[in-house]
């Protein structure tokens, strides 16, 4: 079903808050590495974001800042299709058709819906329940074969496969079946204050997260205050030493060394020196990224041109799939 020899990838991040080290390690690092070898569709998932209550002004700012950070990190519009989800109406249109080909029981089993419902019981909206079907539309529109995701999103890609298989069986082959791909390292970065929970950009405790926009002093302060244990031994042991294991993972990602090498490097030192070095590795990584970010964020015309070009490329591909779906379902064509 593909006209290019390159496999197609789709991935997206919601602009519900500033990007964190976890956002980079779990998703964006892989985006950057894949854009040379794959046909990549990367988007800012703004439609998904409104399942939670957001200030419109903050939402607009977060969206623009996220796009600028994508570019500063090394996402290249000339190498991939970079766009806003809401700028391609086919996402919402296909989601409705897929809703009618998704069983209530399989949607109800989604773990993230259960977790988020418990976290915010006053805002258990239909969009939150239907979130995985919109995600399936995101993926299937572009006939994506590979979907780079964190562990918490793998179940959603599996649902997309099930929906695609059902549609293909009912109407004839239409969609490529996507495969979730977890990053080889740094798949999940945990909080600095609560190292058994994922580092999240929507966390209420800003000291639990290190944001890609944090200045050097803030980064160092957060790492110095990171939760560890009383053992004073730097070793990777996720079950018994979650804080130290998390810091080793962070150091591995941002210093670009294997965890085993980091263990040896800090075997004879205490936690204070180790945390200092982890913080310094992150600061050095972020220094050129933040400089590039400030330059890009100030160039509004460039950002608008990236969005316009990306939306046009994405809409062209999406419309081909949606037209095929509409025809197979039985909708009359426009005159």
CSV table of C-alpha atoms in Angstrom, one decimal:
chain,number,residue,atom,x,y,z
A,1,UNK,CA,0.0,0.0,0.0
A,2,UNK,CA,3.1,2.3,0.2
A,3,UNK,CA,4.6,4.0,-2.8
A,4,UNK,CA,7.9,4.7,-1.0
A,5,UNK,CA,10.5,2.1,-0.2
A,6,UNK,CA,10.8,3.7,3.3
A,7,UNK,CA,8.6,2.4,6.1
A,8,UNK,CA,6.1,4.8,7.4
A,9,UNK,CA,6.3,6.0,11.1
A,10,UNK,CA,3.7,8.1,13.0
A,11,UNK,CA,4.3,9.6,16.4
A,12,UNK,CA,2.9,12.5,18.4
A,13,UNK,CA,3.2,14.3,21.8
A,14,UNK,CA,0.4,16.3,23.5
A,15,UNK,CA,1.1,20.0,24.3
A,16,UNK,CA,-0.4,19.8,27.7
A,17,UNK,CA,2.7,21.1,29.4
A,18,UNK,CA,6.4,21.7,28.8
A,19,UNK,CA,8.5,18.9,27.5
A,20,UNK,CA,10.6,16.9,30.0
A,21,UNK,CA,13.7,14.8,30.0
A,22,UNK,CA,11.2,11.9,29.8
A,23,UNK,CA,9.6,13.3,26.6
A,24,UNK,CA,13.0,13.4,25.0
A,25,UNK,CA,14.3,10.0,26.2
A,26,UNK,CA,11.0,8.2,25.6
A,27,UNK,CA,10.0,9.6,22.2
A,28,UNK,CA,11.9,12.5,20.7
A,29,UNK,CA,15.3,11.0,20.7
A,30,UNK,CA,14.0,8.2,18.6
A,31,UNK,CA,12.1,10.6,16.3
A,32,UNK,CA,15.4,12.4,15.5
A,33,UNK,CA,17.3,9.1,14.8
A,34,UNK,CA,14.5,7.7,12.6
A,35,UNK,CA,13.9,10.7,10.3
A,36,UNK,CA,16.7,9.8,7.9
A,37,UNK,CA,15.7,6.2,7.3
A,38,UNK,CA,11.9,6.3,7.5
A,39,UNK,CA,9.0,8.3,6.0
A,40,UNK,CA,8.1,10.0,9.3
A,41,UNK,CA,4.9,11.8,10.3
A,42,UNK,CA,5.4,13.7,13.5
A,43,UNK,CA,2.7,15.9,15.0
A,44,UNK,CA,1.8,18.0,18.0
A,45,UNK,CA,-1.3,16.2,19.2
A,46,UNK,CA,-3.5,19.2,20.1
A,47,UNK,CA,-6.8,17.4,19.6
A,48,UNK,CA,-5.9,14.9,22.2
A,49,UNK,CA,-5.0,17.6,24.6
A,50,UNK,CA,-8.5,19.0,25.3
A,51,UNK,CA,-9.6,15.9,27.2
A,52,UNK,CA,-8.2,17.8,30.2
A,53,UNK,CA,-9.2,21.4,31.1
A,54,UNK,CA,-6.7,23.9,29.7
A,55,UNK,CA,-6.4,27.6,29.7
A,56,UNK,CA,-6.8,28.6,26.0
A,57,UNK,CA,-3.9,31.1,26.3
A,58,UNK,CA,-1.6,28.5,27.9
A,59,UNK,CA,-2.7,25.9,25.4
A,60,UNK,CA,-1.7,28.1,22.4
A,61,UNK,CA,1.6,29.0,24.0
A,62,UNK,CA,2.4,25.3,24.9
A,63,UNK,CA,1.6,24.3,21.3
A,64,UNK,CA,3.9,26.9,19.8
A,65,UNK,CA,6.7,26.3,22.3
A,66,UNK,CA,6.5,22.5,21.7
A,67,UNK,CA,6.8,23.0,17.9
A,68,UNK,CA,9.9,25.2,18.5
A,69,UNK,CA,11.4,22.7,20.8
A,70,UNK,CA,10.9,19.9,18.3
A,71,UNK,CA,12.9,21.9,15.8
A,72,UNK,CA,15.6,22.9,18.3
A,73,UNK,CA,16.1,19.3,19.2
A,74,UNK,CA,16.8,18.3,15.6
A,75,UNK,CA,13.4,17.4,14.0
A,76,UNK,CA,13.9,18.6,10.4
A,77,UNK,CA,10.8,19.6,8.3
A,78,UNK,CA,12.7,18.8,5.1
A,79,UNK,CA,13.2,15.2,6.3
A,80,UNK,CA,9.8,14.5,7.8
A,81,UNK,CA,6.2,15.7,7.8
A,82,UNK,CA,5.8,17.9,10.9
A,83,UNK,CA,2.3,19.3,11.6
A,84,UNK,CA,-0.5,20.1,14.1
A,85,UNK,CA,-3.1,17.4,14.5
A,86,UNK,CA,-6.0,20.0,14.4
A,87,UNK,CA,-4.8,21.3,11.1
A,88,UNK,CA,-5.7,18.0,9.3
A,89,UNK,CA,-9.4,17.5,9.6
A,90,UNK,CA,-9.2,13.9,8.4
A,91,UNK,CA,-8.1,12.8,11.9
A,92,UNK,CA,-11.4,13.7,13.4
A,93,UNK,CA,-13.3,12.4,10.4
A,94,UNK,CA,-11.7,9.0,10.4
A,95,UNK,CA,-12.1,8.7,14.1
A,96,UNK,CA,-15.9,8.7,13.7
A,97,UNK,CA,-15.8,5.9,11.2
A,98,UNK,CA,-13.4,3.9,13.5
A,99,UNK,CA,-15.7,4.5,16.4
A,100,UNK,CA,-18.4,2.6,14.5
A,101,UNK,CA,-15.9,-0.3,14.1
A,102,UNK,CA,-14.7,-0.4,17.7
A,103,UNK,CA,-16.3,-2.5,20.3
A,104,UNK,CA,-17.3,-0.8,23.6
A,105,UNK,CA,-15.7,-3.6,25.6
A,106,UNK,CA,-12.3,-3.2,24.0
A,107,UNK,CA,-12.3,0.5,24.5
A,108,UNK,CA,-13.4,0.1,28.1
A,109,UNK,CA,-10.4,-2.1,28.8
A,110,UNK,CA,-7.9,0.7,28.1
A,111,UNK,CA,-5.7,1.1,31.2
A,112,UNK,CA,-5.0,4.8,30.7
A,113,UNK,CA,-8.7,5.7,30.7
A,114,UNK,CA,-9.1,3.9,34.1
A,115,UNK,CA,-6.0,5.7,35.5
A,116,UNK,CA,-6.9,9.1,34.3
A,117,UNK,CA,-10.5,8.8,35.4
A,118,UNK,CA,-9.4,8.1,38.9
A,119,UNK,CA,-7.0,11.0,38.9
A,120,UNK,CA,-9.7,13.5,37.8
A,121,UNK,CA,-13.1,12.0,38.6
A,122,UNK,CA,-14.8,15.4,38.0
A,123,UNK,CA,-13.8,15.4,34.3
A,124,UNK,CA,-14.4,11.9,33.0
A,125,UNK,CA,-15.5,13.0,29.6
A,126,UNK,CA,-16.4,11.0,26.5
A,127,UNK,CA,-13.3,12.4,24.7
A,128,UNK,CA,-11.1,10.8,27.4
A,129,UNK,CA,-12.8,7.4,26.8
A,130,UNK,CA,-12.6,7.8,23.0
A,131,UNK,CA,-9.0,9.0,23.1
A,132,UNK,CA,-7.5,5.6,21.8
A,133,UNK,CA,-9.8,5.6,18.8
A,134,UNK,CA,-8.7,9.0,17.8
A,135,UNK,CA,-5.1,7.8,18.3
A,136,UNK,CA,-5.9,4.8,16.0
A,137,UNK,CA,-7.1,7.3,13.4
A,138,UNK,CA,-3.9,9.3,13.7
A,139,UNK,CA,-1.9,6.1,13.0
A,140,UNK,CA,-4.0,4.5,10.3
A,141,UNK,CA,-4.5,7.6,8.2
A,142,UNK,CA,-0.9,7.5,7.2
A,143,UNK,CA,-0.7,3.8,6.8
A,144,UNK,CA,2.0,3.8,9.5
A,145,UNK,CA,3.9,0.5,9.9
A,146,UNK,CA,5.9,1.6,13.0
A,147,UNK,CA,4.7,3.6,16.0
A,148,UNK,CA,7.5,4.6,18.4
A,149,UNK,CA,5.8,4.8,21.9
A,150,UNK,CA,6.5,4.5,25.5
A,151,UNK,CA,5.3,1.5,27.5
A,152,UNK,CA,2.1,3.3,28.6
A,153,UNK,CA,0.9,3.8,25.0
A,154,UNK,CA,1.7,0.3,23.7
A,155,UNK,CA,-1.9,-0.9,24.5
A,156,UNK,CA,-3.3,1.9,22.3
A,157,UNK,CA,-1.3,0.8,19.3
A,158,UNK,CA,-2.5,-2.8,19.8
A,159,UNK,CA,-6.1,-1.5,19.8
A,160,UNK,CA,-5.4,0.3,16.5
A,161,UNK,CA,-4.2,-3.0,15.1
A,162,UNK,CA,-7.4,-4.7,16.2
A,163,UNK,CA,-9.6,-2.0,14.7
A,164,UNK,CA,-7.6,-2.1,11.4
A,165,UNK,CA,-7.9,-5.9,11.2
A,166,UNK,CA,-11.7,-5.7,11.8
A,167,UNK,CA,-12.1,-3.0,9.1
A,168,UNK,CA,-9.9,-4.9,6.7
A,169,UNK,CA,-11.9,-8.1,7.2
A,170,UNK,CA,-15.3,-6.3,6.9
A,171,UNK,CA,-14.5,-4.1,3.9
A,172,UNK,CA,-11.4,-5.6,2.2
A,173,UNK,CA,-7.8,-4.7,2.9
A,174,UNK,CA,-7.5,-0.9,3.6
A,175,UNK,CA,-5.1,-0.3,6.5
A,176,UNK,CA,-1.5,-1.3,7.2
A,177,UNK,CA,-1.3,-3.0,10.6
A,178,UNK,CA,1.0,-0.9,12.8
A,179,UNK,CA,3.6,-2.2,15.1
A,180,UNK,CA,4.5,-0.5,18.4
A,181,UNK,CA,8.3,0.0,18.9
A,182,UNK,CA,9.8,0.7,22.3
A,183,UNK,CA,13.1,2.6,22.4
A,184,UNK,CA,16.1,0.5,23.1
A,185,UNK,CA,17.1,2.6,26.1
A,186,UNK,CA,15.4,5.3,28.2
A,187,UNK,CA,12.0,4.0,27.4
A,188,UNK,CA,10.7,5.3,30.7
A,189,UNK,CA,12.3,8.1,32.8
A,190,UNK,CA,10.8,8.3,36.3
A,191,UNK,CA,10.2,11.2,38.6
A,192,UNK,CA,13.1,12.6,40.7
A,193,UNK,CA,10.9,12.8,43.8
A,194,UNK,CA,8.8,9.7,43.1
A,195,UNK,CA,11.1,7.4,41.1
A,196,UNK,CA,8.4,4.6,40.8
A,197,UNK,CA,6.1,6.9,38.7
A,198,UNK,CA,6.8,8.1,35.2
A,199,UNK,CA,8.2,11.6,34.8
A,200,UNK,CA,5.2,13.5,33.4
A,201,UNK,CA,5.0,17.0,32.0
A,202,UNK,CA,1.6,17.3,33.6
A,203,UNK,CA,2.9,16.5,37.1
A,204,UNK,CA,1.8,19.0,39.8
A,205,UNK,CA,5.2,18.8,41.5
A,206,UNK,CA,7.7,20.8,39.3
A,207,UNK,CA,10.6,19.3,41.3
A,208,UNK,CA,9.7,15.8,40.2
A,209,UNK,CA,10.4,16.8,36.5
A,210,UNK,CA,13.3,18.3,34.7
A,211,UNK,CA,11.9,20.3,31.8
A,212,UNK,CA,13.9,20.9,28.6
A,213,UNK,CA,13.4,24.6,29.2
A,214,UNK,CA,14.8,24.6,32.7
A,215,UNK,CA,17.9,26.8,33.2
A,216,UNK,CA,21.2,25.3,34.5
A,217,UNK,CA,20.7,26.3,38.1
A,218,UNK,CA,17.2,24.8,38.2
A,219,UNK,CA,18.4,21.6,36.7
A,220,UNK,CA,21.3,21.2,39.2
A,221,UNK,CA,19.0,22.0,42.1
A,222,UNK,CA,16.5,19.4,41.1
A,223,UNK,CA,19.1,16.7,40.7
A,224,UNK,CA,20.8,17.5,44.0
A,225,UNK,CA,17.4,17.1,45.7
A,226,UNK,CA,16.5,13.8,43.8
A,227,UNK,CA,15.3,11.0,46.0
A,228,UNK,CA,17.9,8.1,46.4
A,229,UNK,CA,18.3,5.6,49.3
A,230,UNK,CA,20.6,5.0,52.3
A,231,UNK,CA,22.8,2.4,50.6
A,232,UNK,CA,25.3,4.9,49.1
A,233,UNK,CA,26.1,2.4,46.3
A,234,UNK,CA,25.6,3.4,42.7
A,235,UNK,CA,24.2,0.3,41.0
A,236,UNK,CA,21.3,-0.4,38.7
A,237,UNK,CA,18.6,-2.3,40.7
A,238,UNK,CA,15.2,-1.1,39.6
A,239,UNK,CA,13.3,-3.1,42.3
A,240,UNK,CA,15.5,-2.1,45.3
A,241,UNK,CA,17.1,1.1,44.2
A,242,UNK,CA,14.6,2.9,41.9
A,243,UNK,CA,16.0,6.4,42.5
A,244,UNK,CA,19.6,5.5,41.6
A,245,UNK,CA,18.5,3.3,38.7
A,246,UNK,CA,16.5,6.2,37.3
A,247,UNK,CA,19.5,8.6,37.6
A,248,UNK,CA,21.7,6.0,35.9
A,249,UNK,CA,19.2,5.8,33.0
A,250,UNK,CA,19.1,9.6,32.7
A,251,UNK,CA,22.9,9.8,32.8
A,252,UNK,CA,23.1,7.0,30.2
A,253,UNK,CA,20.7,8.9,27.8
A,254,UNK,CA,22.2,12.4,28.2
A,255,UNK,CA,25.9,11.5,28.5
A,256,UNK,CA,25.5,8.9,25.8
A,257,UNK,CA,27.1,6.1,27.7
A,258,UNK,CA,25.8,2.6,28.5
A,259,UNK,CA,24.3,2.1,32.0
A,260,UNK,CA,27.0,-0.5,32.8
A,261,UNK,CA,29.7,2.0,32.0
A,262,UNK,CA,28.1,4.6,34.2
A,263,UNK,CA,27.9,2.1,37.1
A,264,UNK,CA,31.7,1.5,36.8
A,265,UNK,CA,32.4,5.2,36.5
A,266,UNK,CA,30.6,6.0,39.8
A,267,UNK,CA,31.3,2.8,41.7
A,268,UNK,CA,33.8,4.5,44.0
A,269,UNK,CA,32.0,7.7,44.6
A,270,UNK,CA,29.1,8.8,46.8
A,271,UNK,CA,25.6,9.9,45.8
A,272,UNK,CA,26.5,13.6,46.0
A,273,UNK,CA,29.1,13.4,43.3
A,274,UNK,CA,27.0,11.1,41.2
A,275,UNK,CA,24.0,13.4,41.3
A,276,UNK,CA,26.2,16.4,40.4
A,277,UNK,CA,27.5,14.6,37.4
A,278,UNK,CA,24.0,13.6,36.2
A,279,UNK,CA,22.9,17.2,36.5
A,280,UNK,CA,26.0,18.4,34.6
A,281,UNK,CA,25.4,15.9,31.8
A,282,UNK,CA,21.8,17.2,31.3
A,283,UNK,CA,22.9,20.9,31.5
A,284,UNK,CA,25.5,20.3,28.8
A,285,UNK,CA,23.0,18.5,26.6
A,286,UNK,CA,20.4,21.3,27.0
A,287,UNK,CA,22.8,24.3,26.5
A,288,UNK,CA,22.9,24.3,22.6
A,289,UNK,CA,19.3,23.1,22.4
A,290,UNK,CA,18.0,26.0,24.5
A,291,UNK,CA,20.0,28.5,22.4
A,292,UNK,CA,18.5,27.1,19.2
A,293,UNK,CA,15.1,27.1,20.8
A,294,UNK,CA,15.2,30.8,21.6
A,295,UNK,CA,16.2,31.6,18.1
A,296,UNK,CA,13.5,29.5,16.5
A,297,UNK,CA,10.7,30.7,18.9
A,298,UNK,CA,11.4,34.3,18.0
A,299,UNK,CA,11.0,33.6,14.3
A,300,UNK,CA,7.2,33.5,14.0
A,301,UNK,CA,7.2,33.6,10.2
A,302,UNK,CA,9.4,30.5,10.1
A,303,UNK,CA,7.1,28.6,12.5
A,304,UNK,CA,4.1,29.5,10.5
A,305,UNK,CA,5.7,28.3,7.3
A,306,UNK,CA,6.6,25.0,9.0
A,307,UNK,CA,3.0,24.5,10.1
A,308,UNK,CA,1.6,25.4,6.7
A,309,UNK,CA,3.9,23.1,4.7
A,310,UNK,CA,3.5,20.2,7.2
A,311,UNK,CA,-0.3,20.5,7.2
A,312,UNK,CA,-0.4,20.4,3.4
A,313,UNK,CA,1.8,17.3,3.2
A,314,UNK,CA,-0.1,15.5,5.9
A,315,UNK,CA,-3.5,16.4,4.6
A,316,UNK,CA,-2.6,15.1,1.1
A,317,UNK,CA,-1.6,11.7,2.5
A,318,UNK,CA,-4.5,11.6,5.0
A,319,UNK,CA,-7.1,12.5,2.3
A,320,UNK,CA,-6.1,9.5,0.2
A,321,UNK,CA,-6.7,7.1,3.0
A,322,UNK,CA,-10.0,8.8,4.1
A,323,UNK,CA,-11.4,8.8,0.5
A,324,UNK,CA,-10.7,5.1,0.3
A,325,UNK,CA,-12.4,4.5,3.7
A,326,UNK,CA,-15.5,6.6,2.7
A,327,UNK,CA,-15.8,4.7,-0.6
A,328,UNK,CA,-15.6,1.3,1.1
A,329,UNK,CA,-18.1,2.2,3.8
A,330,UNK,CA,-20.6,3.3,1.2
A,331,UNK,CA,-20.7,7.1,1.5
A,332,UNK,CA,-21.7,8.9,-1.7
A,333,UNK,CA,-18.9,11.0,-3.2
A,334,UNK,CA,-19.2,14.8,-3.3
A,335,UNK,CA,-20.5,16.2,-6.6
